Amino acid sequence: MTYVRLAGVTRVHGEGATAVHALKGVSLELDVGELVAVMGPSGSGKSTLLNLAGGLDRPTSGTVHIGEQDLAGVRDLAALRRRSVGYVFQDLNLITSLTAAENVMLPRELDGVRSGRARQEAMAVLAEVDSADLADRFPEELSGGQRQRIAIARALVGERRLLLADEPTGALDTRTGDEILRILRARCDAGAAVLLVTHEPRYAAWADRVVFLRDGMIADTTDTPLASAR
Amino acid sequence: MSIRHGLLALLSTGSRHGYQLRVEFEASTGATWPLNIGQVYTTLSRLERDGLVEPGESDEQGRVAYTITAAGREELARWFGTPVVQSDRPRDELVIKLAMAVAAGRADVAEVIHKQRTATMRALQRLTTAKRAATDGAAQRLVIDSMIFQAEAEQRWLDHCEAVLKEES
Ligand SMILES: Nc1ncnc2c1ncn2[C@@H]1O[C@H](COP(=O)(O)OP(=O)(O)OP(=O)(O)O)[C@@H](O)[C@H]1O
Ligand SMILES: [Mg+2]
């Protein structure tokens, strides 16, 4: 069952002579329970693709569907994102004035979950990424890899059905990176759809399908689903 | 390729007969290094000749358990204590194929790279699936990890080739 569908998507930043054609007609479907990895050189459009798939940005042309909904017709994209989409940003985007636990609780509280319950949920996902002991620290008191895990916990909280992760293993050593992929994979096997951007082949290999972007287009893909992947 | 030292390492934790050695050797190398029982016995008899192991009495089923000797333990310690030499790599067909395609100015170099990258990624996916399924302990997983790192190096090299060739064209 398809959960996310991008059809003929283009994205042009700016206008006229300085226009950047970040995506030039990309079609991609992501099934429930599927992990798709996106690889490609710097500037090839990976983050742009992820932003469009999660409704953080709108395409110049083409359509994006999440579930049954055409995002072009959704007024409150922020609400849809909070309910359905977990996002790990390339630059992490943790709020420096909040502790790790508060950062993780935030999307739930914005969604109207009471703070006691939000804290419980936050502690559960922090434990899942092996960071329960960091709950009360502020981002600047954490190492790069620790911050990375908190950002991942924030994306996992609240059982969101679509996870978008932009280089979630960036600052991690390979053993910890594998651990993060194991967690994303488990979410997938539990029914989430995961779109992962990575420049590291070892992490892309956890995916059911790997898509290679070049200059805003899909250059090749390991399309035939692996019979032995599950 | 030291089957000798692999068997000595297994025997250093207790006596075993040939069949057990074969099973445990394969389990700890993640079945990536299959041994036939003939190789095990040939190796054991050489180890015995060199005084590194000793055969015991055969049991009622005719199986002989081997025990490591003091000289065997010494040899094993020497092996673990010596780094492996980065020996001359066997000629790599992929490297030759790409070098030849570039040198001959073939138009389909990019295509060669694309095809290979997809194939290598598939191999990497299969290895990762095997790693996720590996339950026989850390030794087995680490052997698979080694192959993952090698496949990853090839993948990175292909990306690098593509970027360099794009620059030159
Ligand atoms: N807001 C923006 N305004 C103008 N150009 C942009 C904007 N965002 C992205 N771009 C351009 O779009 C292209 C694709 O950018 P994108 O961030 O998607 O690349 P990427 O594949 O994620 O790269 P990296 O691996 O470096 O993160 C680049 O040329 C980039 O400069
Ligand atoms: Mg990016």
Short mmCIF file of C-alpha atoms and ligand atoms in Angstrom, two decimals:
data_model
loop_
_atom_site.label_atom_id
_atom_site.label_comp_id
_atom_site.label_asym_id
_atom_site.label_seq_id
_atom_site.Cartn_x
_atom_site.Cartn_y
_atom_site.Cartn_z
CA MET A 1 0.00 0.00 0.00
CA THR A 2 1.45 3.33 -1.09
CA TYR A 3 1.72 5.89 1.69
CA VAL A 4 3.65 8.70 0.00
CA ARG A 5 3.47 9.45 -3.70
CA LEU A 6 5.49 12.07 -5.54
CA ALA A 7 4.50 12.41 -9.19
CA GLY A 8 6.50 14.45 -11.67
CA VAL A 9 7.75 16.75 -8.96
CA THR A 10 9.92 19.75 -9.80
CA ARG A 11 11.25 22.42 -7.48
CA VAL A 12 12.83 25.63 -8.68
CA HIS A 13 14.44 27.93 -6.13
CA GLY A 14 14.55 31.59 -7.15
CA GLU A 15 13.75 33.03 -10.56
CA GLY A 16 15.24 34.08 -13.88
CA ALA A 17 18.97 33.86 -14.37
CA THR A 18 19.65 32.80 -10.78
CA ALA A 19 16.98 30.07 -10.67
CA VAL A 20 18.18 26.75 -9.30
CA HIS A 21 16.40 23.66 -10.59
CA ALA A 22 16.77 21.55 -7.48
CA LEU A 23 14.43 18.78 -8.69
CA LYS A 24 13.63 18.17 -12.34
CA GLY A 25 10.72 15.78 -12.46
CA VAL A 26 10.98 13.13 -9.77
CA SER A 27 8.42 10.39 -9.28
CA LEU A 28 8.73 8.19 -6.24
CA GLU A 29 6.37 6.03 -4.21
CA LEU A 30 6.90 4.90 -0.67
CA ASP A 31 4.89 2.01 0.73
CA VAL A 32 3.71 1.40 4.25
CA GLY A 33 6.44 -0.59 5.97
CA GLU A 34 9.03 0.35 3.38
CA LEU A 35 12.43 1.90 3.96
CA VAL A 36 13.76 3.82 0.97
CA ALA A 37 17.22 5.36 0.99
CA VAL A 38 18.16 8.36 -1.14
CA MET A 39 21.80 8.80 -2.09
CA GLY A 40 23.52 11.34 -4.28
CA PRO A 41 26.26 13.95 -4.33
CA SER A 42 26.00 17.23 -2.47
CA GLY A 43 23.51 19.54 -4.15
CA SER A 44 21.73 16.75 -6.05
CA GLY A 45 18.40 17.58 -4.38
CA LYS A 46 18.15 15.06 -1.54
CA SER A 47 17.06 17.48 1.19
CA THR A 48 14.71 19.21 -1.24
CA LEU A 49 13.09 15.85 -1.98
CA LEU A 50 12.66 15.06 1.69
CA ASN A 51 11.16 18.49 2.42
CA LEU A 52 8.61 18.00 -0.34
CA ALA A 53 7.73 14.47 0.75
CA GLY A 54 7.03 15.68 4.28
CA GLY A 55 5.07 18.80 3.36
CA LEU A 56 7.71 21.22 4.62
CA ASP A 57 7.93 22.74 1.18
CA ARG A 58 5.64 22.78 -1.85
CA PRO A 59 6.64 21.67 -5.36
CA THR A 60 6.88 24.11 -8.27
CA SER A 61 4.99 21.54 -10.33
CA GLY A 62 3.84 17.95 -9.87
CA THR A 63 1.93 16.49 -6.94
CA VAL A 64 2.67 15.07 -3.51
CA HIS A 65 0.26 12.75 -1.71
CA ILE A 66 0.54 11.56 1.87
CA GLY A 67 -1.98 8.82 2.47
CA GLU A 68 -5.08 9.87 0.59
CA GLN A 69 -4.34 13.58 0.79
CA ASP A 70 -3.01 15.74 -2.00
CA LEU A 71 -0.83 18.21 -0.13
CA ALA A 72 -1.80 20.96 -2.57
CA GLY A 73 -5.26 20.87 -0.99
CA VAL A 74 -4.10 20.83 2.64
CA ARG A 75 -4.34 24.22 4.35
CA ASP A 76 -2.75 23.40 7.66
CA LEU A 77 0.37 21.53 6.65
CA ALA A 78 1.90 22.08 10.09
CA ALA A 79 -0.87 20.10 11.78
CA LEU A 80 -0.58 17.27 9.25
CA ARG A 81 3.17 17.18 9.80
CA ARG A 82 2.85 17.03 13.59
CA ARG A 83 0.36 14.19 13.43
CA SER A 84 1.89 12.06 10.71
CA VAL A 85 5.46 13.04 9.97
CA GLY A 86 8.59 12.64 12.05
CA TYR A 87 11.53 14.59 10.73
CA VAL A 88 15.22 14.39 11.57
CA PHE A 89 16.80 17.50 10.08
CA GLN A 90 20.27 17.57 8.60
CA ASP A 91 21.16 20.38 11.03
CA LEU A 92 19.15 18.75 13.85
CA ASN A 93 17.22 21.91 14.80
CA LEU A 94 17.09 21.25 18.53
CA ILE A 95 15.79 24.15 20.60
CA THR A 96 18.67 25.32 22.74
CA SER A 97 16.56 26.68 25.60
CA LEU A 98 14.82 23.33 26.15
CA THR A 99 16.28 20.17 27.70
CA ALA A 100 16.57 16.99 25.65
CA ALA A 101 13.34 15.61 27.11
CA GLU A 102 11.50 18.90 26.51
CA ASN A 103 12.66 18.94 22.91
CA VAL A 104 11.23 15.47 22.43
CA MET A 105 7.97 16.35 24.23
CA LEU A 106 7.38 19.49 22.19
CA PRO A 107 5.65 18.03 19.12
CA ARG A 108 3.30 16.05 21.38
CA GLU A 109 2.43 19.05 23.52
CA LEU A 110 1.79 21.13 20.40
CA ASP A 111 -0.61 18.38 19.44
CA GLY A 112 -2.51 18.82 22.69
CA VAL A 113 -1.11 15.89 24.67
CA ARG A 114 -0.94 16.68 28.42
CA SER A 115 2.53 17.37 29.64
CA GLY A 116 2.72 14.41 32.06
CA ARG A 117 1.82 12.00 29.30
CA ALA A 118 4.10 13.77 26.80
CA ARG A 119 6.98 13.37 29.25
CA GLN A 120 6.25 9.66 29.62
CA GLU A 121 6.24 9.21 25.87
CA ALA A 122 9.43 11.23 25.57
CA MET A 123 11.18 9.10 28.18
CA ALA A 124 10.12 5.94 26.36
CA VAL A 125 11.62 7.00 23.02
CA LEU A 126 14.71 8.40 24.72
CA ALA A 127 15.21 4.95 26.22
CA GLU A 128 14.70 3.45 22.77
CA VAL A 129 17.65 5.48 21.45
CA ASP A 130 19.64 4.68 24.58
CA SER A 131 19.63 8.26 25.87
CA ALA A 132 17.37 8.21 28.93
CA ASP A 133 20.27 9.49 31.03
CA LEU A 134 20.52 12.63 28.87
CA ALA A 135 16.90 13.70 29.40
CA ASP A 136 17.60 16.75 31.54
CA ARG A 137 20.58 18.12 29.67
CA PHE A 138 20.44 21.09 27.32
CA PRO A 139 21.61 20.64 23.71
CA GLU A 140 24.84 22.56 24.31
CA GLU A 141 25.72 20.13 27.09
CA LEU A 142 25.60 17.20 24.63
CA SER A 143 28.13 15.80 22.18
CA GLY A 144 27.30 15.87 18.48
CA GLY A 145 26.33 12.21 18.48
CA GLN A 146 24.18 12.61 21.59
CA ARG A 147 22.34 15.55 19.99
CA GLN A 148 21.77 13.38 16.97
CA ARG A 149 20.02 10.76 19.07
CA ILE A 150 17.80 13.34 20.74
CA ALA A 151 16.76 14.65 17.31
CA ILE A 152 15.93 11.08 16.32
CA ALA A 153 13.89 10.55 19.48
CA ARG A 154 11.93 13.70 18.67
CA ALA A 155 11.07 12.27 15.25
CA LEU A 156 10.01 8.91 16.71
CA VAL A 157 7.74 10.20 19.47
CA GLY A 158 4.00 9.77 18.94
CA GLU A 159 4.08 6.82 16.55
CA ARG A 160 4.15 8.90 13.39
CA ARG A 161 3.57 6.91 10.24
CA LEU A 162 6.08 8.68 8.03
CA LEU A 163 9.66 9.20 9.12
CA LEU A 164 11.97 11.43 7.13
CA ALA A 165 15.58 11.36 8.13
CA ASP A 166 18.21 13.62 6.56
CA GLU A 167 21.65 12.18 7.36
CA PRO A 168 20.55 10.92 10.79
CA THR A 169 23.88 9.17 11.25
CA GLY A 170 25.98 12.23 10.44
CA ALA A 171 27.95 12.59 13.66
CA LEU A 172 27.82 8.97 14.76
CA ASP A 173 30.44 6.23 14.71
CA THR A 174 29.54 3.16 12.67
CA ARG A 175 28.38 1.04 15.59
CA THR A 176 26.01 3.75 16.84
CA GLY A 177 24.96 4.47 13.27
CA ASP A 178 23.99 0.82 12.84
CA GLU A 179 21.99 1.07 16.06
CA ILE A 180 20.03 4.04 14.66
CA LEU A 181 19.32 2.11 11.46
CA ARG A 182 18.16 -0.84 13.52
CA ILE A 183 15.67 1.47 15.25
CA LEU A 184 14.43 3.00 11.98
CA ARG A 185 14.16 -0.47 10.47
CA ALA A 186 12.12 -1.69 13.45
CA ARG A 187 9.72 1.25 13.05
CA CYS A 188 9.40 0.30 9.42
CA ASP A 189 8.70 -3.31 10.19
CA ALA A 190 6.02 -2.06 12.62
CA GLY A 191 4.30 -0.28 9.72
CA ALA A 192 5.92 3.15 9.34
CA ALA A 193 7.22 4.40 6.00
CA VAL A 194 10.77 5.70 6.18
CA LEU A 195 12.65 7.90 3.72
CA LEU A 196 16.31 8.15 4.60
CA VAL A 197 18.90 10.44 3.06
CA THR A 198 22.45 9.26 3.52
CA HIS A 199 25.76 9.49 1.72
CA GLU A 200 26.99 6.34 3.42
CA PRO A 201 26.41 3.13 1.45
CA ARG A 202 26.53 1.01 4.62
CA TYR A 203 23.39 2.71 5.98
CA ALA A 204 21.63 2.88 2.62
CA ALA A 205 22.00 -0.90 2.52
CA TRP A 206 19.42 -1.23 5.32
CA ALA A 207 16.78 0.00 2.89
CA ASP A 208 14.41 -2.08 0.78
CA ARG A 209 15.18 0.20 -2.13
CA VAL A 210 17.97 2.66 -2.85
CA VAL A 211 17.41 5.65 -5.11
CA PHE A 212 20.38 7.53 -6.56
CA LEU A 213 19.80 11.22 -7.30
CA ARG A 214 21.96 13.12 -9.78
CA ASP A 215 21.35 16.79 -10.65
CA GLY A 216 17.75 16.72 -9.49
CA MET A 217 16.82 13.51 -11.27
CA ILE A 218 16.68 9.85 -10.30
CA ALA A 219 19.74 8.36 -12.00
CA ASP A 220 19.29 4.77 -10.96
CA THR A 221 17.56 2.68 -8.35
CA THR A 222 17.87 -0.83 -6.95
CA ASP A 223 14.28 -1.30 -7.97
CA THR A 224 13.57 -4.99 -7.85
CA PRO A 225 12.50 -5.54 -4.26
CA LEU A 226 14.84 -7.90 -2.49
CA ALA A 227 13.09 -11.21 -2.07
CA SER A 228 15.19 -11.86 1.00
CA ALA A 229 14.85 -8.39 2.54
CA ARG A 230 12.34 -9.46 5.18
CA MET B 1 44.54 -17.91 4.98
CA SER B 2 45.36 -19.63 8.14
CA ILE B 3 43.11 -22.58 8.84
CA ARG B 4 45.98 -23.86 11.00
CA HIS B 5 45.78 -20.95 13.38
CA GLY B 6 42.00 -20.95 13.34
CA LEU B 7 41.98 -24.56 14.53
CA LEU B 8 44.66 -23.86 17.13
CA ALA B 9 42.55 -20.97 18.46
CA LEU B 10 39.52 -23.23 18.83
CA LEU B 11 41.61 -25.94 20.51
CA SER B 12 43.06 -23.41 22.96
CA THR B 13 39.73 -23.42 24.82
CA GLY B 14 39.52 -27.22 25.06
CA SER B 15 39.95 -30.51 23.20
CA ARG B 16 37.75 -31.19 20.19
CA HIS B 17 37.43 -33.73 17.42
CA GLY B 18 37.50 -32.90 13.71
CA TYR B 19 33.79 -32.56 13.11
CA GLN B 20 33.33 -30.19 16.07
CA LEU B 21 36.24 -28.08 14.82
CA ARG B 22 34.67 -27.76 11.43
CA VAL B 23 31.28 -26.69 12.81
CA GLU B 24 32.76 -24.17 15.22
CA PHE B 25 35.15 -22.75 12.65
CA GLU B 26 32.28 -22.06 10.29
CA ALA B 27 30.05 -20.65 13.03
CA SER B 28 32.67 -18.16 14.16
CA THR B 29 33.46 -17.00 10.65
CA GLY B 30 29.78 -16.65 9.81
CA ALA B 31 29.89 -19.56 7.37
CA THR B 32 31.80 -17.23 5.04
CA TRP B 33 34.70 -19.60 5.06
CA PRO B 34 33.36 -23.08 4.52
CA LEU B 35 35.72 -25.92 5.32
CA ASN B 36 35.37 -29.49 4.22
CA ILE B 37 36.12 -32.18 6.72
CA GLY B 38 39.07 -33.34 4.60
CA GLN B 39 40.77 -29.97 5.02
CA VAL B 40 40.25 -30.19 8.76
CA TYR B 41 41.89 -33.63 9.00
CA THR B 42 44.77 -32.71 6.68
CA THR B 43 45.43 -29.60 8.76
CA LEU B 44 45.20 -31.55 12.03
CA SER B 45 47.74 -34.11 10.84
CA ARG B 46 50.16 -31.33 9.86
CA LEU B 47 49.67 -29.68 13.22
CA GLU B 48 50.37 -33.04 14.84
CA ARG B 49 53.49 -33.53 12.71
CA ASP B 50 54.72 -30.10 13.84
CA GLY B 51 54.05 -30.94 17.49
CA LEU B 52 51.39 -28.27 17.92
CA VAL B 53 48.51 -30.64 18.73
CA GLU B 54 48.19 -34.14 20.15
CA PRO B 55 45.56 -36.77 19.34
CA GLY B 56 43.85 -38.58 22.22
CA GLU B 57 42.37 -42.08 22.34
CA SER B 58 39.54 -42.70 19.91
CA ASP B 59 36.12 -42.96 21.53
CA GLU B 60 33.54 -45.71 20.94
CA GLN B 61 32.46 -44.02 17.71
CA GLY B 62 36.05 -43.94 16.52
CA ARG B 63 36.41 -40.16 16.91
CA VAL B 64 39.72 -38.74 18.01
CA ALA B 65 39.80 -35.58 20.14
CA TYR B 66 42.81 -33.31 19.64
CA THR B 67 44.49 -31.24 22.33
CA ILE B 68 46.73 -28.21 21.87
CA THR B 69 50.34 -28.60 23.10
CA ALA B 70 52.53 -26.01 24.83
CA ALA B 71 54.28 -25.42 21.50
CA GLY B 72 50.87 -24.99 19.93
CA ARG B 73 49.96 -22.31 22.48
CA GLU B 74 53.22 -20.55 21.76
CA GLU B 75 52.58 -20.59 18.03
CA LEU B 76 49.08 -19.25 18.61
CA ALA B 77 50.36 -16.40 20.78
CA ARG B 78 52.91 -15.55 18.08
CA TRP B 79 50.12 -15.46 15.48
CA PHE B 80 47.86 -13.21 17.52
CA GLY B 81 50.84 -11.00 18.34
CA THR B 82 51.89 -10.43 14.71
CA PRO B 83 50.02 -7.98 12.47
CA VAL B 84 48.87 -9.30 9.12
CA VAL B 85 50.87 -7.91 6.21
CA GLN B 86 48.87 -5.85 3.76
CA SER B 87 49.82 -8.18 0.96
CA ASP B 88 49.65 -7.35 -2.71
CA ARG B 89 46.00 -7.37 -3.60
CA PRO B 90 44.86 -9.89 -6.13
CA ARG B 91 44.14 -8.09 -9.38
CA ASP B 92 40.71 -6.61 -9.16
CA GLU B 93 38.64 -7.08 -12.28
CA LEU B 94 36.48 -4.03 -11.62
CA VAL B 95 39.47 -1.73 -11.28
CA ILE B 96 40.96 -3.06 -14.50
CA LYS B 97 37.64 -2.82 -16.32
CA LEU B 98 37.17 0.83 -15.36
CA ALA B 99 40.77 1.80 -16.03
CA MET B 100 40.52 0.21 -19.47
CA ALA B 101 37.19 1.90 -20.22
CA VAL B 102 38.64 5.29 -19.27
CA ALA B 103 41.94 4.77 -21.09
CA ALA B 104 40.14 3.61 -24.23
CA GLY B 105 37.93 6.71 -24.05
CA ARG B 106 34.76 4.64 -24.11
CA ALA B 107 31.55 6.62 -24.05
CA ASP B 108 29.83 4.14 -21.74
CA VAL B 109 32.08 4.59 -18.68
CA ALA B 110 29.22 6.25 -16.79
CA GLU B 111 27.02 3.31 -17.66
CA VAL B 112 29.64 0.86 -16.38
CA ILE B 113 29.75 2.81 -13.11
CA HIS B 114 25.95 2.95 -12.76
CA LYS B 115 25.54 -0.76 -13.35
CA GLN B 116 28.30 -1.64 -10.94
CA ARG B 117 27.02 0.71 -8.27
CA THR B 118 23.57 -0.82 -8.39
CA ALA B 119 25.03 -4.33 -8.24
CA THR B 120 27.36 -3.46 -5.37
CA MET B 121 24.48 -1.83 -3.48
CA ARG B 122 22.43 -4.99 -3.91
CA ALA B 123 25.31 -7.02 -2.52
CA LEU B 124 25.53 -4.60 0.38
CA GLN B 125 21.79 -4.97 1.01
CA ARG B 126 22.16 -8.76 1.07
CA LEU B 127 25.05 -8.54 3.52
CA THR B 128 23.03 -6.22 5.76
CA THR B 129 20.10 -8.64 5.70
CA ALA B 130 22.51 -11.43 6.68
CA LYS B 131 23.88 -9.29 9.49
CA ARG B 132 20.39 -8.56 10.83
CA ALA B 133 19.68 -12.28 10.81
CA ALA B 134 23.02 -13.26 12.38
CA THR B 135 22.40 -14.64 15.83
CA ASP B 136 25.51 -16.73 16.42
CA GLY B 137 27.35 -14.05 18.31
CA ALA B 138 29.73 -11.20 17.72
CA ALA B 139 32.39 -13.11 15.76
CA GLN B 140 29.94 -13.93 13.01
CA ARG B 141 28.59 -10.38 12.81
CA LEU B 142 32.08 -8.89 12.69
CA VAL B 143 33.02 -11.11 9.76
CA ILE B 144 29.95 -9.84 7.88
CA ASP B 145 30.89 -6.29 8.92
CA SER B 146 34.26 -6.75 7.30
CA MET B 147 32.59 -7.60 4.00
CA ILE B 148 30.24 -4.64 4.44
CA PHE B 149 33.19 -2.27 4.87
CA GLN B 150 34.81 -3.69 1.73
CA ALA B 151 31.67 -3.33 -0.36
CA GLU B 152 31.25 0.17 0.99
CA ALA B 153 34.78 1.07 -0.03
CA GLU B 154 34.03 -0.11 -3.55
CA GLN B 155 30.84 1.95 -3.60
CA ARG B 156 32.66 5.07 -2.44
CA TRP B 157 35.34 4.52 -5.02
CA LEU B 158 32.68 4.30 -7.75
CA ASP B 159 31.14 7.59 -6.57
CA HIS B 160 34.60 9.08 -6.61
CA CYS B 161 35.27 7.82 -10.16
CA GLU B 162 32.01 9.32 -11.33
CA ALA B 163 32.73 12.71 -9.75
CA VAL B 164 36.29 12.83 -11.12
CA LEU B 165 35.25 11.80 -14.63
CA LYS B 166 32.43 14.34 -14.64
CA GLU B 167 34.95 17.02 -13.70
CA GLU B 168 37.33 16.01 -16.51
CA SER B 169 34.72 15.81 -19.23
N1 LIG C 1 16.13 27.76 -0.24
C1 LIG C 1 16.92 27.65 -1.30
N2 LIG C 1 17.16 28.69 -2.12
C2 LIG C 1 17.93 28.55 -3.22
N3 LIG C 1 18.53 27.42 -3.60
C3 LIG C 1 18.33 26.33 -2.82
C4 LIG C 1 17.53 26.38 -1.64
N4 LIG C 1 17.52 25.17 -1.07
C5 LIG C 1 18.30 24.39 -1.86
N5 LIG C 1 18.78 25.08 -2.90
C6 LIG C 1 19.63 24.55 -4.00
O1 LIG C 1 19.01 23.39 -4.52
C7 LIG C 1 19.99 22.40 -4.85
C8 LIG C 1 19.67 21.11 -4.09
O2 LIG C 1 19.85 21.35 -2.70
P1 LIG C 1 19.63 20.23 -1.59
O3 LIG C 1 19.74 20.90 -0.28
O4 LIG C 1 18.38 19.51 -1.89
O5 LIG C 1 20.89 19.29 -1.87
P2 LIG C 1 21.36 17.97 -1.09
O6 LIG C 1 21.37 16.87 -2.09
O7 LIG C 1 20.56 17.80 0.14
O8 LIG C 1 22.88 18.34 -0.73
P3 LIG C 1 23.75 17.99 0.59
O9 LIG C 1 24.24 16.58 0.41
O10 LIG C 1 24.89 18.96 0.50
O11 LIG C 1 22.90 18.18 1.80
C9 LIG C 1 21.33 23.00 -4.49
O12 LIG C 1 21.90 23.52 -5.65
C10 LIG C 1 20.98 24.11 -3.51
O13 LIG C 1 21.93 25.15 -3.56
MG MG C 2 20.98 17.96 2.19
#
